[in-house]
PDB file of C-alpha atoms in Angstrom:
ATOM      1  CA  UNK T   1     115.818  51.141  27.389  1.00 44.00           C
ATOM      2  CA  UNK T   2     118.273  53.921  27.395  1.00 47.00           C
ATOM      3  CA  UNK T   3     118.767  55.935  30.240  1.00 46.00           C
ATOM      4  CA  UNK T   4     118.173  59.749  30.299  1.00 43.00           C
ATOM      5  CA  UNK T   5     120.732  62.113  29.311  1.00 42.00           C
ATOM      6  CA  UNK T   6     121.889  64.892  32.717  1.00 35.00           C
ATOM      7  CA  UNK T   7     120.661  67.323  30.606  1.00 40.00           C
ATOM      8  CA  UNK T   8     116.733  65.921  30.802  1.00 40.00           C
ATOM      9  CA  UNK T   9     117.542  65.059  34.353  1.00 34.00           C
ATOM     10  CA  UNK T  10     118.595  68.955  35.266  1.00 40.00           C
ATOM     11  CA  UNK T  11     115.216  70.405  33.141  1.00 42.00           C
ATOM     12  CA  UNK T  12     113.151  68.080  35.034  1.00 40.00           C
ATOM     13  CA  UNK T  13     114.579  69.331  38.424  1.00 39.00           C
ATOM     14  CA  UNK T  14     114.693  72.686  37.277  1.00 47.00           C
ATOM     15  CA  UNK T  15     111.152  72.914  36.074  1.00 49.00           C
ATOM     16  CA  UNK T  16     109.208  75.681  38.035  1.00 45.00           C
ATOM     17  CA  UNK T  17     106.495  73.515  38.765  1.00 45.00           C
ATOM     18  CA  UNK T  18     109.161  70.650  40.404  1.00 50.00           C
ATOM     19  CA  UNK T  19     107.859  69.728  44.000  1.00 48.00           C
ATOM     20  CA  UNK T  20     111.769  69.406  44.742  1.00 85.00           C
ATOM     21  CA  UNK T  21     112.052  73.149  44.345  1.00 93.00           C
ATOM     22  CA  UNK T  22     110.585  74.864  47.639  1.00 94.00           C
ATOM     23  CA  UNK T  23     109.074  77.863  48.022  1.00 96.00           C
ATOM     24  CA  UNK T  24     109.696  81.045  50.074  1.00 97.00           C
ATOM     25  CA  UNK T  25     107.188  82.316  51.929  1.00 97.00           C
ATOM     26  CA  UNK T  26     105.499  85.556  51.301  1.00 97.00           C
ATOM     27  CA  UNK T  27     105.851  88.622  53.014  1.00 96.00           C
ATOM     28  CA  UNK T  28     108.647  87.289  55.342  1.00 97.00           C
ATOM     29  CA  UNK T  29     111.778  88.070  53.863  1.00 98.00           C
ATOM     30  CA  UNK T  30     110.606  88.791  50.333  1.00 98.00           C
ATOM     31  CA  UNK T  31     107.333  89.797  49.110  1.00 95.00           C
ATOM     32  CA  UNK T  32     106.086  88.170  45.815  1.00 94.00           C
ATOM     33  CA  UNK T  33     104.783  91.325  43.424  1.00 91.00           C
ATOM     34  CA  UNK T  34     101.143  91.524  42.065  1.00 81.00           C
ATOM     35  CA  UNK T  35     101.312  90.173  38.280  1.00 73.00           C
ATOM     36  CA  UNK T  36     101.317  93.451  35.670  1.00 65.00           C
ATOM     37  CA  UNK T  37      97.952  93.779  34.078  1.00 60.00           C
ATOM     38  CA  UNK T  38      97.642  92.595  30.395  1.00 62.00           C
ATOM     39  CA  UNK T  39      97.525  94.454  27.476  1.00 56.00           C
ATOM     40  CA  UNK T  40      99.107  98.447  27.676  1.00 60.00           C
ATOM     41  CA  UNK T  41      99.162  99.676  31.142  1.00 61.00           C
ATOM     42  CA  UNK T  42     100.300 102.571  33.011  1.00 66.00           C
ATOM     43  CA  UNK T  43     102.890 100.963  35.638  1.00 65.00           C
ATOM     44  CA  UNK T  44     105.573 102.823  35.946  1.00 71.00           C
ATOM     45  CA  UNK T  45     108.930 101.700  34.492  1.00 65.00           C
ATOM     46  CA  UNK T  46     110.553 101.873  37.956  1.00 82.00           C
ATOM     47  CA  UNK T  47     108.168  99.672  39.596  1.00 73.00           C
ATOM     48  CA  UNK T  48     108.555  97.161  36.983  1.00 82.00           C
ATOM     49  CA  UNK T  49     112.037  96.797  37.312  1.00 84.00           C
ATOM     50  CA  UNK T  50     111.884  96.519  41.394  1.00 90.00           C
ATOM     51  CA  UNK T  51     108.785  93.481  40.861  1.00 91.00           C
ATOM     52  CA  UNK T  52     111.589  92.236  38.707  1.00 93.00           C
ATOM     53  CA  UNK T  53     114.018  92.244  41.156  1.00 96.00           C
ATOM     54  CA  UNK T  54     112.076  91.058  43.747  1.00 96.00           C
ATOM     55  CA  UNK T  55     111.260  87.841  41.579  1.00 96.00           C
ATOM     56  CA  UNK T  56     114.674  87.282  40.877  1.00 97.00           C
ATOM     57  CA  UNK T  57     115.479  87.029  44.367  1.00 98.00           C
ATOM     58  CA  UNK T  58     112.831  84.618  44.990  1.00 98.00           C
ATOM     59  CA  UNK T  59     114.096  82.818  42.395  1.00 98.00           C
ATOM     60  CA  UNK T  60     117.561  82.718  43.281  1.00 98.00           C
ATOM     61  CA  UNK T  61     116.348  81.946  46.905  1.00 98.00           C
ATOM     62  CA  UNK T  62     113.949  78.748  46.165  1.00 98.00           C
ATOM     63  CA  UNK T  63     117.067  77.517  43.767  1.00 98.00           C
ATOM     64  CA  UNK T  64     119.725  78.039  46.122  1.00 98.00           C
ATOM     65  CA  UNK T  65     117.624  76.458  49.272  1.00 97.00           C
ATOM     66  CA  UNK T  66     116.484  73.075  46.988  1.00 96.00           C
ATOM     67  CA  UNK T  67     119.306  72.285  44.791  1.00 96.00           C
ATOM     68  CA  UNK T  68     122.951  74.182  45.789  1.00 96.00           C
ATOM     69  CA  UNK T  69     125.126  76.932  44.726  1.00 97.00           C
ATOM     70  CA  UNK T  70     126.765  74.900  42.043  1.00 95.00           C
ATOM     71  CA  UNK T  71     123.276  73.331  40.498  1.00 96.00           C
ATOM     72  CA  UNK T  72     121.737  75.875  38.797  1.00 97.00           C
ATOM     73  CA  UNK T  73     122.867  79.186  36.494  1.00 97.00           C
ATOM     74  CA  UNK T  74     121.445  82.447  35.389  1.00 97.00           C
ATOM     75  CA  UNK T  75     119.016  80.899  33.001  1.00 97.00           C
ATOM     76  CA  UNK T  76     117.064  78.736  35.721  1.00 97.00           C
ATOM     77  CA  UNK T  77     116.885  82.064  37.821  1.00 97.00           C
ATOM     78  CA  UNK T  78     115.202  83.656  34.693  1.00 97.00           C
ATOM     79  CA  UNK T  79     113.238  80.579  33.667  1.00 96.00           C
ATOM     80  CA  UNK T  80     112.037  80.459  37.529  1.00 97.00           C
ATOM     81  CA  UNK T  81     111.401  84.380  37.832  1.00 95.00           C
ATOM     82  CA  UNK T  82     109.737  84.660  34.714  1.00 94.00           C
ATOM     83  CA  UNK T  83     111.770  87.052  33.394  1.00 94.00           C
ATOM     84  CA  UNK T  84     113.794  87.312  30.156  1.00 94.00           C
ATOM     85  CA  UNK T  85     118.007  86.836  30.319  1.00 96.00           C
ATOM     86  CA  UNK T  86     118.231  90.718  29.337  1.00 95.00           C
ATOM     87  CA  UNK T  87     115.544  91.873  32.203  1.00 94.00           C
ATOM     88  CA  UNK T  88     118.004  89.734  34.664  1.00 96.00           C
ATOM     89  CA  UNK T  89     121.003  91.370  33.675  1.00 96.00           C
ATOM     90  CA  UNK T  90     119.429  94.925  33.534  1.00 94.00           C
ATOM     91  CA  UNK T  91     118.547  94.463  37.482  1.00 95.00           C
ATOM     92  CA  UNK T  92     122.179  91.948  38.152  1.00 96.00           C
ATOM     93  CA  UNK T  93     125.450  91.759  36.559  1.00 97.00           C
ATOM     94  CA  UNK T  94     125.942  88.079  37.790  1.00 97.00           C
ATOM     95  CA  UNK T  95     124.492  84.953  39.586  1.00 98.00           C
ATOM     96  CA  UNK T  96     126.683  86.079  42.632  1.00 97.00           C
ATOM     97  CA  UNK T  97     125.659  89.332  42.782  1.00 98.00           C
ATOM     98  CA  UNK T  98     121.880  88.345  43.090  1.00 98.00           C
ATOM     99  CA  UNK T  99     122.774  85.846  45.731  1.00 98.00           C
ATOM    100  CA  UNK T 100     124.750  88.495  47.873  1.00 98.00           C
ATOM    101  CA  UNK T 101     121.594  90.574  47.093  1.00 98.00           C
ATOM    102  CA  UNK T 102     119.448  87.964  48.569  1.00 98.00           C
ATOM    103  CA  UNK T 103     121.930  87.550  51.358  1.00 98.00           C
ATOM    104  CA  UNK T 104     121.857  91.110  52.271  1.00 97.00           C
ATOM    105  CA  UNK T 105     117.803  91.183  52.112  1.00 98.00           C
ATOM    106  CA  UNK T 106     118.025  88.041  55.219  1.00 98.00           C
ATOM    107  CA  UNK T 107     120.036  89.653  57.216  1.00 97.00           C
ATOM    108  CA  UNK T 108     118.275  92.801  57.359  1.00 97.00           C
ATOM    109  CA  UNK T 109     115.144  91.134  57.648  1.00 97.00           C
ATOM    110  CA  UNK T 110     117.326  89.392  61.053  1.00 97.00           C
ATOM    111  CA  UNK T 111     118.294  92.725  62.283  1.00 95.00           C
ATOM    112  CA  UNK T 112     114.924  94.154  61.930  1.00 95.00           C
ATOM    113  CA  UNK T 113     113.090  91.566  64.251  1.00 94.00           C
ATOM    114  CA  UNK T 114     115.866  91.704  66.600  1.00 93.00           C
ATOM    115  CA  UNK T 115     115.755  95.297  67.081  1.00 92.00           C
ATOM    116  CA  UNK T 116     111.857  94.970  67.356  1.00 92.00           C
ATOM    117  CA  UNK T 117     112.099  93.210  70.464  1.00 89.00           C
ATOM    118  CA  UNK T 118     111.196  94.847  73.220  1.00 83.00           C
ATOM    119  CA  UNK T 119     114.479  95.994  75.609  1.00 79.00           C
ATOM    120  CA  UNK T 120     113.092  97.764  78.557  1.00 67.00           C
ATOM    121  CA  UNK T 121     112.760  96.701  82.527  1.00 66.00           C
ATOM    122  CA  UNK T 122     114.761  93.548  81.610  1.00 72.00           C
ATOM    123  CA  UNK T 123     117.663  91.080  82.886  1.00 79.00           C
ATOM    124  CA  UNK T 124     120.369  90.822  81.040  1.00 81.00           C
ATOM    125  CA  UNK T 125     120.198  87.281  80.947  1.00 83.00           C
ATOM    126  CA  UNK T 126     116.233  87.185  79.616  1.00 84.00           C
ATOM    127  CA  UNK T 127     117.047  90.296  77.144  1.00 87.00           C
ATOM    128  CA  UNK T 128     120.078  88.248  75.691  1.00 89.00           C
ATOM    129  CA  UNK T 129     117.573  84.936  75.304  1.00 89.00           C
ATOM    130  CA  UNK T 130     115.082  86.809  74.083  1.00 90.00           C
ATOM    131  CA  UNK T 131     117.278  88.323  71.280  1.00 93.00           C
ATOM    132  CA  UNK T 132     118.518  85.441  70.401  1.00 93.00           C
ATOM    133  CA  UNK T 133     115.228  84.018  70.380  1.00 93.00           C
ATOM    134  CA  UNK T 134     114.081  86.726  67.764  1.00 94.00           C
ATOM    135  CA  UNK T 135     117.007  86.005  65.781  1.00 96.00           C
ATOM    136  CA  UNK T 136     116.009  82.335  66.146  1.00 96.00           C
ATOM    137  CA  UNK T 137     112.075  82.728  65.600  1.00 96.00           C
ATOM    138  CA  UNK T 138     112.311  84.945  62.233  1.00 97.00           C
ATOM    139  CA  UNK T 139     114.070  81.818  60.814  1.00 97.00           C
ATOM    140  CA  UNK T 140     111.818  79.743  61.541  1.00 97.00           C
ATOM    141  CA  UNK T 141     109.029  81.773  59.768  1.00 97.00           C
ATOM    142  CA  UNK T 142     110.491  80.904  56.246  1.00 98.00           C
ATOM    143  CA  UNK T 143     112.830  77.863  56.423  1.00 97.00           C
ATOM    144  CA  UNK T 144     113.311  77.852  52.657  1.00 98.00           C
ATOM    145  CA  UNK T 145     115.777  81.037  53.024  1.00 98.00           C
ATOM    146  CA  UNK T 146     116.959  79.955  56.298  1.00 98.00           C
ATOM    147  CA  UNK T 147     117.840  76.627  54.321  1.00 97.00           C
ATOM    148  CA  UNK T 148     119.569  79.378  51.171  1.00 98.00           C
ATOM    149  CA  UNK T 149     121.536  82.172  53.709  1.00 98.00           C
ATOM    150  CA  UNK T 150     122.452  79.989  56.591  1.00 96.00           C
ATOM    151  CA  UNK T 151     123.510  76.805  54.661  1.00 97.00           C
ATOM    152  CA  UNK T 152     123.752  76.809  51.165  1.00 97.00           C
ATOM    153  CA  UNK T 153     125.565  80.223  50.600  1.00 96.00           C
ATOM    154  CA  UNK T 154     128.891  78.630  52.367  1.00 95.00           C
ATOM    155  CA  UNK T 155     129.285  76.861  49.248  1.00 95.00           C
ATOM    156  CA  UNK T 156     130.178  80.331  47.612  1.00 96.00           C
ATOM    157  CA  UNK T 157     133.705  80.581  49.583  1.00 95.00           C
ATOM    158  CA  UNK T 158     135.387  83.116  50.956  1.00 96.00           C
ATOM    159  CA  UNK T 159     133.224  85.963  50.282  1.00 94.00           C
ATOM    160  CA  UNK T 160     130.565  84.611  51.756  1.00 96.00           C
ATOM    161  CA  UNK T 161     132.483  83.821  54.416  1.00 95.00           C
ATOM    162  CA  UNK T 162     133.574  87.423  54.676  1.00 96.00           C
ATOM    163  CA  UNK T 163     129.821  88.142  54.811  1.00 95.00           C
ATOM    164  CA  UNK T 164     129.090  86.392  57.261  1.00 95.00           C
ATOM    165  CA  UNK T 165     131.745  87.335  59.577  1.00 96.00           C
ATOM    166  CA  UNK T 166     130.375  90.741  59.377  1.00 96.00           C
ATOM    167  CA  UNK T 167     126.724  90.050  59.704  1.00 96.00           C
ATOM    168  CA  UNK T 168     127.011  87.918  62.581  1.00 96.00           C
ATOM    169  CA  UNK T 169     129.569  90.839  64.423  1.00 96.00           C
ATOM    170  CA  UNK T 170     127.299  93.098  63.627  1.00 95.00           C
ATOM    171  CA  UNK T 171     124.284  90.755  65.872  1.00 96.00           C
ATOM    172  CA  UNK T 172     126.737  90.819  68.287  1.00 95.00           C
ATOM    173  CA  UNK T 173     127.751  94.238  68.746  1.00 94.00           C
ATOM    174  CA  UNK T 174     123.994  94.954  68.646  1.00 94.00           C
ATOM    175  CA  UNK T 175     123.244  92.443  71.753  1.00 92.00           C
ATOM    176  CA  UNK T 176     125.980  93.990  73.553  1.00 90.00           C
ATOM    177  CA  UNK T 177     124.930  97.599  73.061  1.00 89.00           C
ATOM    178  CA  UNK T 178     121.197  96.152  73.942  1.00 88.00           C
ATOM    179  CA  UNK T 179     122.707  94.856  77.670  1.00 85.00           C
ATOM    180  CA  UNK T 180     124.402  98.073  78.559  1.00 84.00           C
ATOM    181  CA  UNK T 181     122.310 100.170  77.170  1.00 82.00           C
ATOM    182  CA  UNK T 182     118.935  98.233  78.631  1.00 75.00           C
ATOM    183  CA  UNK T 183     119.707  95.926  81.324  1.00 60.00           C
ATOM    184  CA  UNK T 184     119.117  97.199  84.967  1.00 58.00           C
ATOM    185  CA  UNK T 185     122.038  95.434  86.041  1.00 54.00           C
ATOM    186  CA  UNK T 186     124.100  97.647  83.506  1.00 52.00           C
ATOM    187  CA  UNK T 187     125.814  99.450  86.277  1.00 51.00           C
ATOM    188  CA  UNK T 188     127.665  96.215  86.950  1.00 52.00           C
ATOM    189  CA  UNK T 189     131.309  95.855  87.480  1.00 46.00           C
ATOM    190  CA  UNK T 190     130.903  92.536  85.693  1.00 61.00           C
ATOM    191  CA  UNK T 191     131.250  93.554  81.717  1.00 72.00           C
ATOM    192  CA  UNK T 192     131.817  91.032  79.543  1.00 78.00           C
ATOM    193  CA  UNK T 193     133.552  91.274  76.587  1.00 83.00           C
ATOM    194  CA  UNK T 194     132.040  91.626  73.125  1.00 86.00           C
ATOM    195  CA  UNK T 195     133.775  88.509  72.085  1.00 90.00           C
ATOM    196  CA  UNK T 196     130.987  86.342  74.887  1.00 88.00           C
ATOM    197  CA  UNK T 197     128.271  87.908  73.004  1.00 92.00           C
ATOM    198  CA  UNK T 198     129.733  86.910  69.467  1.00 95.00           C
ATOM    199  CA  UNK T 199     130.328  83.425  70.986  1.00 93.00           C
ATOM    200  CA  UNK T 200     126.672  83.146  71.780  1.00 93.00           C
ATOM    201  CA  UNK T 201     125.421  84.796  67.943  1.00 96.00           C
ATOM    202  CA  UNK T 202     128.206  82.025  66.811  1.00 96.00           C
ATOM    203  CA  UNK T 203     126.729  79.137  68.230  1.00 94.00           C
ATOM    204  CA  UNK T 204     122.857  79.886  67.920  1.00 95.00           C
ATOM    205  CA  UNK T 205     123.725  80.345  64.320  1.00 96.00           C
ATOM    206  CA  UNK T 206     125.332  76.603  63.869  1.00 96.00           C
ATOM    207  CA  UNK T 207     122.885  75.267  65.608  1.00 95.00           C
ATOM    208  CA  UNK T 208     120.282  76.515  63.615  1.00 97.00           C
ATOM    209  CA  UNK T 209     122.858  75.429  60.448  1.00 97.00           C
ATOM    210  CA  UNK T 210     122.706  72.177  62.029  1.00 97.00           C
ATOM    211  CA  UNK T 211     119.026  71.305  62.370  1.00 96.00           C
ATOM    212  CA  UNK T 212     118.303  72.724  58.778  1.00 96.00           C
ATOM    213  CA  UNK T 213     120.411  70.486  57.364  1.00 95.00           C
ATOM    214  CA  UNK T 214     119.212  67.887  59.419  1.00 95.00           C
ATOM    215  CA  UNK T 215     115.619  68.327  58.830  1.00 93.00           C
ATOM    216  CA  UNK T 216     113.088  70.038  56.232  1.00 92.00           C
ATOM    217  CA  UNK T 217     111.096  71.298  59.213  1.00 94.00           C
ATOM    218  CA  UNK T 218     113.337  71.519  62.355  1.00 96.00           C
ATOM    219  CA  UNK T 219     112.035  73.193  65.275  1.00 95.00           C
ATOM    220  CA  UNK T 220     114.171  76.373  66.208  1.00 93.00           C
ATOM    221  CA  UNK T 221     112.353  77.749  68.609  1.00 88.00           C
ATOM    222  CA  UNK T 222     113.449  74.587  70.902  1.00 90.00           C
ATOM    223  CA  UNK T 223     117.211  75.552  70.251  1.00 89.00           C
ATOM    224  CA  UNK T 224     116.331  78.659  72.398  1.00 85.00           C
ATOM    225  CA  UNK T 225     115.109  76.274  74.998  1.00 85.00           C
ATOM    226  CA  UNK T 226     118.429  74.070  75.227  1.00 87.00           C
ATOM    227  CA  UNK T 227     120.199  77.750  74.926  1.00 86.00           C
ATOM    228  CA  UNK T 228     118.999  79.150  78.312  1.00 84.00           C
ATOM    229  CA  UNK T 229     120.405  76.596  80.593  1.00 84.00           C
ATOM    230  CA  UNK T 230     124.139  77.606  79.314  1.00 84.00           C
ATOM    231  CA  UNK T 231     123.446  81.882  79.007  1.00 83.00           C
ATOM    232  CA  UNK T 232     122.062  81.572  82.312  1.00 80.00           C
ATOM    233  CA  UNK T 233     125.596  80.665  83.096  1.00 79.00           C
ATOM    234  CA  UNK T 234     127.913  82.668  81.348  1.00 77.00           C
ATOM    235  CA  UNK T 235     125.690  85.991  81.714  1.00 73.00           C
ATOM    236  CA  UNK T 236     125.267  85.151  85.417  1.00 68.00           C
ATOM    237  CA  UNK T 237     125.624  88.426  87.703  1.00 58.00           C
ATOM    238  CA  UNK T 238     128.920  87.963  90.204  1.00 52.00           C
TER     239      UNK T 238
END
């Protein structure tokens, strides 16, 4: 009996319907659009194209999480959004530019929840935790992009690299800004430099790296509990 060709063994993994190929989770980071109605309709052109583009990066997403930058092209994207090769080139010019699209979509979504969390009448240690802790906990609501932004994306080199460098500075710089802005014990003569708070965005962020490649469903929120014992530490007030 002959063995199957690479090319039967790709389809099979590619197919939309392949229990290997996770899915996001809706309303998280992406929201999955309401199907067009049949037959001639009155939806505007403009929303069309942005329930396009919001497939796409679901697609791109679930592809990148389950099978790795280098396993799949433009045509599974299209095959998995449902769209046509033309409708995913009138919304992206190339596979990399929907991924950086996606990218961009996580990190915002990470921003969002951080600067959500409520600042006011509290330490600096607990308001540092418990940013880190939002950073941590919107990661946990959809592991499936977790798994695409914070693991698989390295794989794209030093762009993404780039990306990231900026993204996480940016957590940073917003943690910092949180403290002295914030903290009661702002007036302190104790200020730490930026660099302790990128330190901290730096490690929470391989740790969470770590588990997900680790496990399908690790448990981030306990990351926050090993995380206290050493913040307690270095934001201690002298």
């Amino acid at each position: 009996m002959s063995k199957p060709s690479l090319e039967v063994i790709q389809t099979k993994i590619l197919d939309a319907d392949s229990p290997k190929i996770r899915c996001v989770k809706n309303g998280v980071y992406f929201t999955v659009p309401e199907s067009l109605p049949r037959g001639r309709h009155k939806v505007p052109f403009e929303s069309i194209v942005a329930a396009q583009r919001e497939r796409v990066l679901i697609a791109v997403t679930e592809l990148l999480a389950s099978l790795g930058y280098r396993n799949f092209g433009v045509k599974e994207i299209a095959k998995r959004s449902g769209v046509s090769l033309q409708a995913f080139y009138a919304c992206y010019k190339s596979k990399d530019e929907c991924v950086f699209a996606g990218y961009n979509r996580f990190i915002q979504t990470l921003l969002t929840h951080m600067m959500t969390t409520p600042l006011q009448g509290t330490d600096r240690v607990t308001l540092v935790v418990n940013l880190i802790g939002a950073y941590l906990d919107t990661l946990q609501k959809d592991l499936v992009v977790a798994k695409a932004y914070q693991v698989e994306i390295d794989a794209m080199g030093i762009k993404a690299r780039e990306q990231r460098r900026l993204s996480l500075s940016l957590f940073a710089k917003y943690i910092e800004n949180a403290v002295l802005q914030s903290a009661p014990d702002k007036a302190t003569p104790r200020h730490l430099n930026w660099t302790a708070y990128l330190g901290v965005v730096y490690a929470a962020r391989q740790l969470a790296s770590d588990a997900l490649e680790e496990k399908v469903k690790p448990d981030l929120g306990a990351l926050k509990k090993l995380m206290v014992v050493w913040l307690n530490d270095l934001f201690r007030l002298d």
